[in-house]
Amino acid sequence: MATPALSLSLRHVSAFAADVRESLTKPGQRELPSKYLYDEVGSALFETICVLPEYGLTRADARLLEKLEALSRRQKTYYYPIEISPSALAALSKELGQIDMVSIVGHEQPYLEGLRTVAEGRGERDHLLVLFLGSTIGNFDRDAGDTFLREMRAILQTGDALLLGTDLEKSIELQLLAYDDPAGVTAAFNLNLLARINRELGADFDLSCFRHQARWNRVERRIEMHLRSTCRQTVHVPAANLRFMLEEDETIWTESSHKYRAEEIPEMAARTGFRCDGQWIDREWPFTQNLLIAG
Ligand code: AVI
């Protein structure tokens, strides 16, 4: 019989294998789910992306957030980071553990599951301020983003707050550079997804036959990351029981980052059971922090 830790990791492998199989065999555009970009290597590469001069998003987010620390100095605050990546969770707890008057209780769970755990454990007089930062909402398709906010609203009580960080549209040139930096860190982040499938599912992706590509989709107003095959090739993913052929120049779509207009956020809030009580825009990098109140 498998030990609990082993059976958990087998379940993880089979869910990963099933998702890889389903998304790579979709009719038309092949895909891979962006959540699998964040294994230990991917999370470290993402941390590096966040300090790249071309990727202004995280610094803009942080600049707008600086006042939060001052807020927590006035009263005892509990911070419950929710993360599926254990390494990102550990880094967060270490970094924020230094702030006075803030106690940290991490939850290694998918976001809504973690939020439900926190909400169920709250005291009668406690208020929740949910932080959904870094324009993570932009990694959902627009309809899925609305669904996510509605689900979040259903977990909250009237008067609870949500601070939502969203990246704004800017020149196409700047947006493309942010997702295709000259040092190649974003390329490595994207290619690591294939390397992860090789490591964990025994696949034989030849990384030298793929190129990172960032595209601006004007209709959907989003950056798309793709991996382009530089030749006709066959790939085998044993754990997913999958063998498939990629044509030269065929791509695998790995991530979308939707960009917003500032006025879209109050509309999005109204559609999903919130009202937008405040909006702050960074001066250096078009990015907004939005305070939404559960109505
Ligand atoms: C996590 N997320 C908001 C990032 C983004 O900008 O969409 C992920 C990322 N992908 C490439 N660079 C950064």
Short mmCIF file of C-alpha atoms and ligand atoms in Angstrom, two decimals, residues 38 46 49 55 57 134-136 139 179 186 189 225 255 257, ligand 1:
data_model
loop_
_atom_site.label_atom_id
_atom_site.label_comp_id
_atom_site.label_asym_id
_atom_site.label_seq_id
_atom_site.Cartn_x
_atom_site.Cartn_y
_atom_site.Cartn_z
CA TYR A 38 5.20 27.40 -11.17
CA PHE A 46 9.23 34.25 -11.90
CA ILE A 49 11.16 38.29 -13.86
CA TYR A 55 8.74 44.06 -16.19
CA LEU A 57 4.31 45.40 -12.99
CA GLY A 134 0.17 41.36 -9.15
CA SER A 135 -2.55 41.24 -11.84
CA THR A 136 -3.01 37.50 -11.31
CA ASN A 139 -4.15 35.27 -16.18
CA TYR A 179 7.08 39.36 -21.73
CA THR A 186 10.86 34.96 -19.49
CA PHE A 189 10.37 30.57 -17.47
CA MET A 225 2.99 33.33 -24.37
CA GLU A 255 -0.29 31.68 -20.77
CA SER A 257 -2.04 38.06 -19.43
C1 AVI B 1 1.65 35.97 -12.36
N1 AVI B 1 1.26 36.76 -13.52
C2 AVI B 1 0.44 37.91 -13.13
C3 AVI B 1 2.38 37.13 -14.42
C4 AVI B 1 1.85 37.97 -15.60
O1 AVI B 1 2.39 39.05 -15.83
O2 AVI B 1 0.90 37.53 -16.26
C5 AVI B 1 3.09 35.89 -14.95
C6 AVI B 1 4.14 36.18 -15.98
N2 AVI B 1 4.27 35.56 -17.10
C7 AVI B 1 5.31 36.04 -17.78
N3 AVI B 1 5.82 37.02 -17.08
C8 AVI B 1 5.13 37.12 -15.94
#
